[in-house]
mmCIF file of C-alpha atoms in Angstrom:
data_model
loop_
_atom_site.group_PDB
_atom_site.id
_atom_site.type_symbol
_atom_site.label_atom_id
_atom_site.label_comp_id
_atom_site.label_asym_id
_atom_site.label_seq_id
_atom_site.Cartn_x
_atom_site.Cartn_y
_atom_site.Cartn_z
ATOM 1 C CA MET A 21 -2.966 -66.398 68.321
ATOM 2 C CA ASP A 22 -2.424 -67.122 64.722
ATOM 3 C CA ASN A 23 -5.946 -66.064 63.985
ATOM 4 C CA PHE A 24 -5.496 -62.855 65.921
ATOM 5 C CA THR A 25 -2.163 -62.111 64.236
ATOM 6 C CA ALA A 26 -3.625 -62.705 60.795
ATOM 7 C CA HIS A 27 -6.542 -60.436 61.602
ATOM 8 C CA PHE A 28 -4.182 -57.791 63.016
ATOM 9 C CA ASP A 29 -1.960 -57.963 59.923
ATOM 10 C CA ALA A 30 -4.999 -57.634 57.640
ATOM 11 C CA THR A 31 -6.169 -54.595 59.594
ATOM 12 C CA GLU A 32 -2.693 -53.053 59.417
ATOM 13 C CA SER A 33 -2.569 -53.680 55.677
ATOM 14 C CA GLN A 34 -6.042 -52.212 55.239
ATOM 15 C CA SER A 35 -5.150 -49.127 57.251
ATOM 16 C CA ALA A 36 -1.968 -48.660 55.159
ATOM 17 C CA ASN A 37 -4.089 -48.904 51.996
ATOM 18 C CA ASP A 38 -6.574 -46.472 53.519
ATOM 19 C CA LYS A 39 -3.756 -44.015 54.289
ATOM 20 C CA ILE A 40 -2.482 -44.224 50.697
ATOM 21 C CA HIS A 41 -6.002 -43.785 49.385
ATOM 22 C CA LEU A 42 -6.571 -40.848 51.756
ATOM 23 C CA GLU A 43 -3.332 -39.161 50.564
ATOM 24 C CA GLU A 44 -4.377 -39.611 46.928
ATOM 25 C CA LEU A 45 -7.800 -38.235 47.758
ATOM 26 C CA ASN A 46 -6.264 -35.205 49.511
ATOM 27 C CA ARG A 47 -3.988 -34.555 46.481
ATOM 28 C CA SER A 48 -6.984 -34.825 44.182
ATOM 29 C CA ILE A 49 -8.976 -32.401 46.338
ATOM 30 C CA ALA A 50 -6.066 -29.938 46.429
ATOM 31 C CA LEU A 51 -5.706 -30.138 42.638
ATOM 32 C CA LYS A 52 -9.434 -29.584 42.158
ATOM 33 C CA GLN A 53 -9.321 -26.598 44.514
ATOM 34 C CA GLU A 54 -6.457 -25.117 42.454
ATOM 35 C CA VAL A 55 -8.473 -25.632 39.270
ATOM 36 C CA ILE A 56 -11.517 -24.006 40.876
ATOM 37 C CA ALA A 57 -9.415 -21.021 42.009
ATOM 38 C CA TYR A 58 -7.946 -20.654 38.501
ATOM 39 C CA MET A 59 -11.422 -20.849 36.939
ATOM 40 C CA LYS A 60 -12.687 -18.171 39.344
ATOM 41 C CA LYS A 61 -9.778 -15.886 38.370
ATOM 42 C CA GLU A 62 -10.463 -16.461 34.674
ATOM 43 C CA LEU A 63 -14.168 -15.825 35.172
ATOM 44 C CA ALA A 64 -13.383 -12.554 36.951
ATOM 45 C CA ARG A 65 -10.971 -11.562 34.167
ATOM 46 C CA TYR A 66 -13.487 -12.320 31.402
ATOM 47 C CA THR A 67 -16.227 -10.539 33.323
ATOM 48 C CA GLU A 68 -13.998 -7.459 33.602
ATOM 49 C CA MET A 69 -13.139 -7.647 29.892
ATOM 50 C CA ASP A 70 -16.822 -7.912 29.012
ATOM 51 C CA LYS A 71 -17.607 -4.941 31.248
ATOM 52 C CA ASN A 72 -14.848 -2.867 29.595
ATOM 53 C CA GLN A 73 -16.044 -3.826 26.132
ATOM 54 C CA ASN A 74 -19.611 -2.839 26.992
ATOM 55 C CA GLU A 75 -18.364 0.509 28.339
ATOM 56 C CA ARG A 76 -16.394 1.122 25.129
ATOM 57 C CA ARG A 77 -19.434 0.196 23.047
ATOM 58 C CA GLU A 78 -21.620 2.590 25.061
ATOM 59 C CA ASN A 79 -19.016 5.372 24.757
ATOM 60 C CA LEU A 80 -18.795 4.911 20.996
ATOM 61 C CA GLU A 81 -22.569 4.917 20.707
ATOM 62 C CA SER A 82 -22.856 8.115 22.760
ATOM 63 C CA GLN A 83 -20.093 9.733 20.673
ATOM 64 C CA ARG A 84 -21.899 8.746 17.493
ATOM 65 C CA LYS A 85 -25.153 10.195 18.821
ATOM 66 C CA SER A 86 -23.468 13.448 19.851
ATOM 67 C CA VAL A 87 -21.821 13.755 16.437
ATOM 68 C CA MET A 88 -25.129 13.122 14.704
ATOM 69 C CA GLU A 89 -26.821 15.737 16.902
ATOM 70 C CA ASN A 90 -24.091 18.293 16.202
ATOM 71 C CA VAL A 91 -24.103 17.799 12.449
ATOM 72 C CA ASP A 92 -25.572 20.795 10.664
ATOM 73 C CA GLU A 93 -29.115 20.053 9.501
ATOM 74 C CA ASN A 94 -28.211 21.034 5.920
ATOM 75 C CA PHE A 95 -25.309 18.580 5.913
ATOM 76 C CA THR A 96 -26.724 15.237 4.864
ATOM 77 C CA TRP A 97 -25.039 11.934 4.201
ATOM 78 C CA GLN A 98 -25.828 12.406 0.523
ATOM 79 C CA SER A 99 -23.811 15.642 0.481
ATOM 80 C CA LEU A 100 -20.985 13.863 2.308
ATOM 81 C CA ARG A 101 -21.059 11.114 -0.316
ATOM 82 C CA MET A 102 -21.033 13.720 -3.073
ATOM 83 C CA PHE A 103 -18.080 15.450 -1.409
ATOM 84 C CA ASN A 104 -16.157 12.167 -1.348
ATOM 85 C CA ILE A 105 -17.003 11.403 -4.973
ATOM 86 C CA LEU A 106 -15.920 14.753 -6.453
ATOM 87 C CA LYS A 107 -12.855 14.367 -8.619
ATOM 88 C CA ILE A 108 -12.331 17.999 -9.643
ATOM 89 C CA ASP A 109 -8.793 19.268 -9.295
ATOM 90 C CA ALA A 110 -7.772 22.867 -8.675
ATOM 91 C CA ARG A 111 -6.582 23.405 -12.262
ATOM 92 C CA LYS A 112 -10.067 22.805 -13.706
ATOM 93 C CA ILE A 113 -11.629 25.289 -11.287
ATOM 94 C CA LEU A 114 -8.950 27.896 -12.072
ATOM 95 C CA ASN A 115 -9.391 27.341 -15.809
ATOM 96 C CA CYS A 116 -13.129 27.768 -15.391
ATOM 97 C CA GLN A 117 -12.642 31.009 -13.470
ATOM 98 C CA LYS A 118 -10.216 32.320 -16.101
ATOM 99 C CA SER A 119 -12.555 31.477 -18.960
ATOM 100 C CA LEU A 120 -15.510 33.177 -17.284
ATOM 101 C CA GLN A 121 -13.695 36.300 -16.155
ATOM 102 C CA GLY A 122 -15.926 38.469 -14.030
ATOM 103 C CA SER A 123 -18.361 35.760 -12.990
ATOM 104 C CA PRO A 124 -16.603 33.385 -10.561
ATOM 105 C CA ASN A 125 -19.884 32.699 -8.751
ATOM 106 C CA PHE A 126 -21.296 31.171 -11.931
ATOM 107 C CA CYS A 127 -18.173 29.098 -12.335
ATOM 108 C CA LEU A 128 -18.265 27.763 -8.786
ATOM 109 C CA SER A 129 -21.985 27.048 -9.005
ATOM 110 C CA GLN A 130 -21.359 24.935 -12.128
ATOM 111 C CA THR A 131 -18.460 22.992 -10.611
ATOM 112 C CA PRO A 132 -20.596 20.325 -8.821
ATOM 113 C CA LYS A 133 -22.592 19.740 -12.025
ATOM 114 C CA MET A 134 -19.390 19.306 -13.981
ATOM 115 C CA ALA A 135 -18.057 16.933 -11.343
ATOM 116 C CA THR A 136 -21.250 14.883 -11.378
ATOM 117 C CA GLY A 137 -21.078 14.522 -15.149
ATOM 118 C CA GLN A 138 -17.405 13.647 -14.980
ATOM 119 C CA ASN A 139 -18.064 11.000 -12.317
ATOM 120 C CA LYS A 140 -20.741 9.389 -14.478
ATOM 121 C CA ILE A 141 -18.216 9.113 -17.296
ATOM 122 C CA TYR A 142 -15.645 7.628 -14.877
ATOM 123 C CA ASP A 143 -18.189 5.147 -13.562
ATOM 124 C CA ARG A 144 -19.185 4.045 -17.084
ATOM 125 C CA ARG A 145 -15.546 3.601 -18.030
ATOM 126 C CA LEU A 146 -14.692 1.687 -14.860
ATOM 127 C CA ASN A 147 -17.636 -0.695 -15.157
ATOM 128 C CA ASP A 148 -16.095 -2.058 -18.364
ATOM 129 C CA LEU A 149 -12.557 -2.334 -16.961
ATOM 130 C CA SER A 150 -10.853 -5.122 -15.086
ATOM 131 C CA LEU A 151 -9.445 -4.406 -11.624
ATOM 132 C CA GLU A 152 -5.916 -3.984 -12.995
ATOM 133 C CA GLU A 153 -7.118 -1.624 -15.727
ATOM 134 C CA ALA A 154 -9.169 0.379 -13.212
ATOM 135 C CA ASN A 155 -6.132 0.767 -10.936
ATOM 136 C CA PHE A 156 -4.073 1.927 -13.915
ATOM 137 C CA PHE A 157 -6.818 4.389 -14.853
ATOM 138 C CA TYR A 158 -6.868 5.870 -11.338
ATOM 139 C CA ARG A 159 -3.049 6.104 -11.266
ATOM 140 C CA LYS A 160 -3.149 7.947 -14.588
ATOM 141 C CA GLU A 161 -5.807 10.342 -13.257
ATOM 142 C CA ALA A 162 -3.860 10.884 -10.025
ATOM 143 C CA SER A 163 -0.670 11.671 -11.936
ATOM 144 C CA SER A 164 -2.503 14.198 -14.118
ATOM 145 C CA ILE A 165 -3.955 15.850 -11.007
ATOM 146 C CA LYS A 166 -0.545 16.015 -9.334
ATOM 147 C CA GLY A 167 0.782 17.742 -12.447
ATOM 148 C CA GLU A 168 3.294 15.110 -13.484
ATOM 149 C CA ASP A 169 4.327 15.413 -17.103
ATOM 150 C CA ASN A 170 2.181 13.516 -19.574
ATOM 151 C CA VAL A 171 5.232 11.852 -21.112
ATOM 152 C CA ALA A 172 5.712 9.692 -18.019
ATOM 153 C CA VAL A 173 2.025 8.800 -18.041
ATOM 154 C CA GLU A 174 2.178 7.891 -21.736
ATOM 155 C CA ARG A 175 5.278 5.773 -21.116
ATOM 156 C CA SER A 176 3.522 3.926 -18.304
ATOM 157 C CA ALA A 177 0.476 3.538 -20.551
ATOM 158 C CA GLY A 178 2.700 2.020 -23.231
ATOM 159 C CA ASN A 179 4.287 -0.344 -20.721
ATOM 160 C CA HIS A 180 0.863 -1.271 -19.381
ATOM 161 C CA SER A 181 -0.542 -2.128 -22.788
ATOM 162 C CA LYS A 182 2.456 -4.376 -23.570
ATOM 163 C CA ALA A 183 2.168 -6.234 -20.264
#
């Protein structure tokens, strides 16, 4: 009987170890299933985000195409660039019209040429300036366009040169 009892006890011990191992295995499987479910949710979320981004990209592209189709054929990117570059203020145009009384069409036709020449001067000046000096130059030009008194500009110019 001792042999049988020892064998029975060993089997009992083995089955207890098997139960513990089976419980650990079940916990591991459950954890892996949770991870798989989470990964599936994340994959679905990223897929949806990618789909939305592609739709936005397509919408923007179609909007760009429709804008380009609707742009007047005489309106080129070069004219848009020129429009952005012009630095003529209203006072110069009014002064031009006053000086050429009776021929405002001539005055307005000369305005882009004047602006182009003025921009070339600005560009030559700015190429030789540091970033701080260029910012000061633009502030000075902006204040003269806004009509601020020149005394304040000269004061700031004096302060700038001392700094």
